[in-house]
XYZ file of C-alpha atoms in Angstrom:
452
model
C 55.468 73.071 88.602
C 58.320 73.284 86.097
C 55.843 74.031 83.294
C 54.203 76.791 85.382
C 57.576 78.407 86.121
C 58.495 78.151 82.450
C 55.296 80.004 81.439
C 55.962 82.730 84.034
C 59.485 83.144 82.703
C 58.222 83.581 79.142
C 55.645 86.180 80.243
C 58.261 88.083 82.235
C 60.717 88.201 79.343
C 57.910 89.407 76.988
C 56.934 92.170 79.422
C 60.555 93.308 79.747
C 60.928 93.370 75.937
C 57.717 95.402 75.515
C 58.828 97.911 78.157
C 62.216 98.295 76.506
C 60.609 98.870 73.069
C 58.216 101.458 74.458
C 61.061 103.309 76.192
C 63.092 103.281 72.997
C 60.159 104.559 70.937
C 59.505 107.329 73.433
C 63.101 108.471 73.233
C 62.806 108.943 69.482
C 59.320 110.459 69.440
C 59.260 114.277 68.902
C 57.968 116.209 71.887
C 55.085 117.669 69.864
C 53.829 114.159 69.003
C 54.087 112.887 72.586
C 52.122 115.914 73.804
C 49.459 115.184 71.192
C 49.157 111.613 72.572
C 48.595 112.856 76.105
C 45.410 114.048 77.798
C 42.820 116.502 76.356
C 44.153 119.873 75.137
C 43.955 122.861 77.471
C 42.226 125.217 75.004
C 40.366 124.732 71.754
C 41.474 126.884 68.860
C 40.150 127.480 65.417
C 42.224 128.518 62.443
C 41.154 131.887 61.054
C 41.504 132.728 57.356
C 43.141 129.406 56.710
C 44.506 130.155 53.237
C 47.386 132.483 53.925
C 47.784 132.958 57.657
C 48.562 130.758 60.606
C 46.990 133.099 63.156
C 44.826 131.218 65.619
C 41.779 132.771 67.182
C 40.494 131.509 70.498
C 36.920 130.252 70.234
C 34.626 132.745 71.909
C 31.035 132.325 73.090
C 28.638 133.765 70.521
C 25.213 135.349 70.750
C 22.293 133.080 70.011
C 21.236 133.649 66.384
C 17.844 135.182 65.621
C 14.942 132.930 64.817
C 15.380 131.363 61.419
C 19.176 131.710 61.358
C 21.049 128.411 61.620
C 24.829 128.718 61.720
C 26.816 125.663 60.732
C 29.313 124.460 63.300
C 32.721 125.985 62.719
C 35.205 123.388 61.455
C 38.308 122.979 63.589
C 41.447 123.035 61.487
C 44.213 121.219 63.346
C 47.789 122.075 62.435
C 50.822 120.641 64.207
C 53.179 123.354 65.403
C 56.789 122.990 64.216
C 58.866 121.432 66.988
C 62.592 120.979 67.396
C 63.795 118.518 70.037
C 67.172 117.255 71.074
C 65.870 113.699 71.024
C 64.425 113.789 67.516
C 66.723 116.283 65.865
C 63.981 116.961 63.273
C 61.523 119.745 62.566
C 57.836 119.105 61.897
C 56.448 121.221 59.093
C 52.746 121.893 58.578
C 51.183 122.092 55.171
C 48.384 124.614 54.685
C 46.097 124.084 51.753
C 44.627 127.177 50.081
C 40.935 127.471 50.794
C 38.745 128.541 47.903
C 38.152 132.279 47.959
C 34.856 134.134 47.707
C 34.237 137.839 47.132
C 31.021 139.830 47.259
C 29.640 143.228 48.211
C 26.567 145.458 48.381
C 26.250 149.114 47.392
C 25.739 151.567 50.257
C 22.983 153.408 48.406
C 19.877 153.732 50.540
C 19.164 151.257 53.331
C 19.942 147.533 53.229
C 16.631 145.716 52.932
C 15.356 142.154 53.282
C 16.221 141.439 49.651
C 19.891 142.333 50.263
C 19.926 140.473 53.554
C 18.317 137.183 52.496
C 19.636 137.278 48.934
C 23.246 138.074 49.799
C 24.403 138.790 53.348
C 22.838 135.761 55.017
C 24.508 133.524 52.427
C 27.832 135.220 53.179
C 27.499 134.264 56.843
C 27.277 130.596 55.869
C 30.074 130.849 53.327
C 32.597 132.414 55.721
C 32.877 129.008 57.415
C 33.964 127.290 54.190
C 35.802 129.943 52.199
C 38.523 132.531 52.496
C 36.005 135.364 52.473
C 36.333 138.974 51.286
C 33.193 141.108 51.705
C 33.232 144.804 50.869
C 30.972 147.825 50.912
C 31.192 148.835 47.246
C 31.097 152.601 47.695
C 32.738 153.321 44.319
C 29.736 151.722 42.623
C 27.405 153.936 44.657
C 28.342 157.027 42.608
C 27.833 155.377 39.202
C 24.796 157.416 38.204
C 26.312 160.713 39.390
C 24.790 163.512 41.508
C 25.019 161.515 44.762
C 24.805 163.079 48.237
C 28.347 163.017 49.732
C 27.189 163.182 53.361
C 24.676 160.409 52.795
C 27.377 158.249 51.168
C 29.589 158.439 54.271
C 26.679 157.640 56.545
C 25.352 154.722 54.489
C 28.848 153.253 54.019
C 29.377 152.982 57.772
C 25.828 151.741 58.290
C 26.205 149.029 55.650
C 29.449 147.774 57.177
C 27.850 147.647 60.626
C 24.891 145.676 59.257
C 27.308 143.147 57.724
C 28.746 142.512 61.178
C 25.413 142.628 62.991
C 23.996 140.043 60.588
C 26.708 137.567 61.531
C 29.901 138.246 59.598
C 32.789 137.485 61.939
C 35.967 139.575 61.498
C 37.932 136.482 62.566
C 36.539 134.534 59.618
C 35.921 137.238 57.014
C 37.767 140.253 55.648
C 35.235 143.100 55.835
C 36.343 146.350 54.204
C 35.333 149.388 52.156
C 36.054 149.186 48.416
C 37.583 152.672 48.098
C 40.063 151.867 50.883
C 41.843 149.543 48.440
C 43.216 151.736 45.646
C 43.996 148.728 43.463
C 40.278 148.538 42.520
C 40.510 151.800 40.584
C 43.952 151.061 39.148
C 43.050 147.609 37.832
C 39.815 149.032 36.420
C 41.835 151.379 34.206
C 44.181 148.615 33.070
C 41.209 146.403 32.201
C 39.470 149.310 30.438
C 42.340 149.488 27.994
C 41.947 145.802 27.122
C 38.124 145.767 26.902
C 36.349 146.469 23.574
C 33.667 149.131 24.004
C 31.233 146.974 22.070
C 31.204 144.502 24.946
C 30.000 147.232 27.319
C 27.399 148.679 24.964
C 25.719 145.265 24.813
C 25.131 145.128 28.572
C 21.381 144.977 29.212
C 21.375 147.286 32.251
C 23.331 149.955 30.395
C 20.978 149.865 27.409
C 17.908 150.129 29.632
C 19.209 152.943 31.824
C 20.850 154.846 28.963
C 17.526 154.860 27.123
C 15.918 156.582 30.116
C 18.791 158.984 30.856
C 19.458 160.036 27.256
C 22.443 162.358 26.821
C 22.805 162.732 30.593
C 23.904 159.114 30.987
C 27.273 158.964 32.795
C 30.433 157.254 31.578
C 30.341 155.432 34.912
C 27.137 153.680 33.916
C 28.856 152.350 30.802
C 32.063 151.431 32.596
C 30.940 150.091 35.967
C 30.931 146.454 34.724
C 34.700 146.802 34.239
C 35.039 148.099 37.800
C 32.998 145.097 38.903
C 35.383 142.857 36.975
C 38.354 144.434 38.745
C 36.637 143.895 42.108
C 36.349 140.184 41.399
C 39.681 139.583 39.677
C 41.809 141.432 42.238
C 41.291 138.754 44.860
C 41.728 135.695 42.631
C 38.213 134.692 43.674
C 37.204 131.123 42.874
C 33.487 131.810 43.135
C 31.317 134.922 43.153
C 27.774 134.926 44.588
C 25.546 136.688 42.052
C 21.847 137.053 41.380
C 20.408 135.794 38.125
C 20.223 139.390 36.869
C 23.986 139.785 37.381
C 25.074 136.677 35.522
C 25.826 138.769 32.417
C 28.267 140.872 34.450
C 30.127 137.785 35.625
C 30.321 136.463 32.081
C 31.839 139.801 31.062
C 34.371 139.432 33.886
C 35.338 136.017 32.572
C 35.676 137.418 29.035
C 37.862 140.316 30.203
C 40.111 137.999 32.240
C 40.441 135.671 29.282
C 41.341 138.550 26.978
C 44.019 139.910 29.324
C 45.475 136.416 29.781
C 45.542 135.939 26.006
C 47.054 139.352 25.242
C 49.704 139.472 27.947
C 49.982 136.071 29.664
C 51.718 132.802 28.856
C 54.936 132.982 26.878
C 54.647 136.745 26.396
C 54.745 137.257 30.144
C 57.711 134.881 30.522
C 59.736 137.052 28.149
C 59.254 140.109 30.396
C 62.184 138.950 32.530
C 65.183 136.596 32.583
C 64.472 132.883 32.272
C 63.013 131.487 35.484
C 62.479 134.946 36.987
C 59.562 135.721 39.229
C 56.761 138.255 38.932
C 56.272 140.956 41.622
C 53.847 138.675 43.492
C 56.555 136.035 43.868
C 55.084 133.529 41.410
C 56.909 132.501 38.248
C 56.022 134.466 35.124
C 53.918 132.664 32.546
C 50.483 131.084 32.422
C 47.335 133.028 33.265
C 47.746 136.391 34.937
C 44.168 136.495 36.250
C 42.099 133.694 37.746
C 38.768 133.175 35.965
C 36.004 132.771 38.600
C 32.838 130.676 38.646
C 29.364 131.951 39.519
C 27.518 130.930 42.655
C 23.764 131.331 42.242
C 21.947 131.342 45.609
C 19.391 128.617 46.202
C 15.908 129.181 44.843
C 13.501 130.867 47.208
C 15.988 133.360 48.664
C 14.828 136.081 46.282
C 12.609 138.626 48.012
C 10.208 140.621 45.875
C 8.608 144.054 46.264
C 5.763 144.520 48.741
C 3.868 146.554 46.146
C 4.457 144.205 43.195
C 5.163 140.539 43.816
C 6.617 140.120 40.325
C 9.319 142.815 40.767
C 12.479 142.466 42.848
C 12.694 144.363 46.141
C 14.985 147.260 45.292
C 16.663 150.295 46.830
C 16.043 152.274 43.656
C 12.253 151.989 43.898
C 11.035 155.453 44.975
C 8.179 153.884 46.982
C 9.495 153.335 50.521
C 6.590 150.970 51.178
C 7.914 148.553 48.572
C 10.655 147.244 50.874
C 11.352 146.338 54.481
C 14.703 147.675 55.616
C 16.852 145.747 58.069
C 16.823 148.762 60.429
C 13.087 149.526 60.191
C 11.316 149.853 63.547
C 8.541 147.386 64.496
C 5.938 150.081 63.799
C 7.376 150.773 60.337
C 7.423 147.065 59.543
C 3.818 146.659 60.697
C 2.637 149.587 58.544
C 4.402 148.330 55.422
C 3.054 144.797 55.766
C -0.431 146.045 56.543
C -0.453 148.120 53.340
C 1.343 145.630 51.089
C -0.383 144.343 47.958
C -2.428 141.125 48.267
C -5.308 139.502 46.367
C -8.906 138.485 46.980
C -8.363 134.711 46.789
C -9.127 132.584 49.855
C -6.158 130.759 51.414
C -2.441 131.087 50.778
C -0.167 129.115 48.440
C 3.334 128.987 46.962
C 4.148 128.925 43.285
C 0.913 130.098 41.659
C 2.064 132.456 38.850
C -1.231 134.316 39.119
C -0.580 135.019 42.811
C 2.993 136.398 43.017
C 2.229 138.351 46.201
C 1.147 135.177 48.020
C 4.370 133.432 47.045
C 6.470 136.442 48.061
C 4.907 137.007 51.475
C 4.955 133.302 52.307
C 8.618 133.210 51.246
C 9.447 136.095 53.591
C 7.664 134.225 56.400
C 9.567 131.048 55.554
C 12.932 132.838 55.533
C 12.276 134.670 58.805
C 11.069 131.586 60.690
C 13.429 129.013 59.194
C 10.502 126.704 58.394
C 10.173 124.536 55.319
C 7.499 125.322 52.723
C 5.461 122.373 53.970
C 5.576 123.638 57.549
C 4.586 127.147 56.440
C 1.594 125.826 54.511
C 0.466 123.654 57.420
C 0.538 126.684 59.695
C -0.653 129.407 57.328
C -2.185 127.816 54.217
C -5.770 128.173 55.429
C -5.334 131.715 56.791
C -6.916 134.825 55.365
C -4.754 137.847 54.696
C -6.146 139.621 57.756
C -4.811 136.818 59.967
C -1.564 136.209 58.100
C -0.264 139.790 57.994
C 0.039 140.137 61.813
C 1.779 136.727 61.935
C 4.174 137.854 59.196
C 4.837 141.110 61.047
C 5.712 139.225 64.235
C 8.061 136.875 62.338
C 9.928 139.719 60.626
C 10.246 141.778 63.818
C 11.442 138.749 65.800
C 14.044 137.884 63.173
C 15.422 141.415 62.833
C 15.403 142.380 66.532
C 18.721 140.712 67.514
C 20.386 142.090 64.367
C 19.214 145.591 65.224
C 20.397 145.205 68.820
C 23.851 144.064 67.696
C 23.948 146.913 65.147
C 23.342 149.453 67.921
C 26.195 147.941 69.971
C 28.588 148.138 67.013
C 27.747 151.764 66.246
C 28.013 152.801 69.905
C 31.322 151.029 70.602
C 33.897 153.681 69.803
C 36.647 152.547 67.451
C 35.344 149.005 66.953
C 33.936 149.410 63.439
C 36.913 151.432 62.240
C 39.261 148.775 63.620
C 37.444 145.981 61.800
C 37.428 147.909 58.517
C 41.128 148.775 58.827
C 42.114 145.143 59.413
C 39.922 144.084 56.522
C 41.412 146.712 54.217
C 44.956 145.738 55.225
C 44.261 142.097 54.362
C 42.539 143.088 51.112
C 45.398 145.402 50.109
C 47.923 142.646 50.686
C 46.158 140.358 48.211
C 45.015 143.020 45.733
C 48.394 144.729 45.370
C 50.028 141.443 44.348
C 47.441 140.916 41.624
C 47.615 144.412 40.155
C 51.436 144.344 40.359
C 51.460 141.188 38.228
C 49.120 142.816 35.698
C 51.367 145.882 35.520
C 54.390 143.624 35.089
C 52.786 141.603 32.289
C 51.612 144.768 30.519
C 55.094 146.273 30.559
C 54.972 148.875 33.305
C 58.216 149.703 35.083
C 58.417 148.184 38.543
C 57.767 150.733 41.275
C 60.815 152.075 43.066
C 60.400 151.740 46.817
C-alpha cells in the first residue's frame, strides 16, 4: 500500500511539473505561433508574384482546362505575418526569397496560331507557377518592316493580349502588358545602341536574309530590332528567356551587349560616379554588373509546329498562304477545311520521325499536343490509319482543344474594362521594375539624375 501511494505521488508531482512548464511556455510563445499550432486555417491563400510583393490572392475556383492541357498544382507559399505581443515583446520578420524571373512575348502581327500557342504561350502558363513572370505583347516589334496598318495593329494588340489570358495566363501570377506602354523599352534601346558595334548587327542571319530580299528599301528597324529585343530582356533582369532555336543568335547578342555595357560602365567605373558607399537610383550599391546576363530556355522537343503546306517549314504568320496555319481563333469549319487540304503523302500508315515524311510527323505532333497523349499512345491509336481517317480525328482534337480557349476569349473581350484593367496593372508592375534598370544604366553612363 505504501509503495502504491508512493508511485501515485510521483506521478502527481510529474503531472503538476508538466502542466507548469506548458503554462510557462505558452506565456512566452508569440500569439502568431500559438495560432499556427491551433486548428486548421480558415482560408487558404497563395502568394502572388512572390519576388517583390507580399500581396496575397485568395485561391479561386478555376475553369477546367481544355483537353491536353495539364496545369501543375499551384505551390502554396507560407509566410508568417509579423506579430507584436505584450507577452513576447518581439516581432517576427518574414524573409522573402527572390524567385527567378522570366520574360517573353509574341508580336501582334496577324493572328496567333498553333505554332505560337504550343511553342510559346502554353509553356508560359506552366512557367508562371515557378517564376516571377513578365509576358508582353511586343507591339514595337510589329512595325519593324515598316508600312504596317495602324488600325490592324490596335486590333491585333488587344486580341493577342486576350488570347494570352484565355490560354491560361493568370493576372494574379503573371504580369501581362503591352510593350509600348513601358517607355523604358525605347529608352534603353537607344542607350544600348550607342554601346553596340554595327558589325554585330550586320552579322545577324535574319537581317542578312531579309535585307537581301528588300534591297535598298530595307528599314533601319530591321537592322536594329535585335537591340530592342535585348532591351526587352535586360530591362527586367530576367534570369531565363524562352526562345526558339532560330532565336538563339538574338539571345547571344543580348548577352554580348550586356557584357559590353557592364565592361564599359560597370564595376569600379560605376562606383566612382558617386561618393564612396553611395547608392544607385535603384537603391542598390554602385559597382559590379549593371545588367543581369540571362540564360536561354529552349522548349522541349516536339513543341514545334510546322506549316500545313510544308512539313519542313515552321508555321508562320508571315506566310502569305492562310492555309499554312491554324489560328487559335479559327472556327471549326475553317479548321476542318485547312486540315482537309493540308499536304500529306501516299505512304500507308502514320509514323513519327521519318525525315522523308515531315508532314506525318507534323500532323501527328499536332494531334499529340492537342490530346495530351504520349507518342506511343498516339501511334497505338492512329499508326495504322490512312490519311482519310486520320484527318477527321485530327480536326476533332484541334477543335476540342481550342473550344474552351475561344469561349474564354469571347468572355474577356465582352467584359467591359477587364482587359484594360489587366494590362494597366501589368504595365504598372513592369514600369516599376524597368524604370529602376534604365535609371541605373543612365547613372552608370553619366546622365544627370532626373529632377522630380
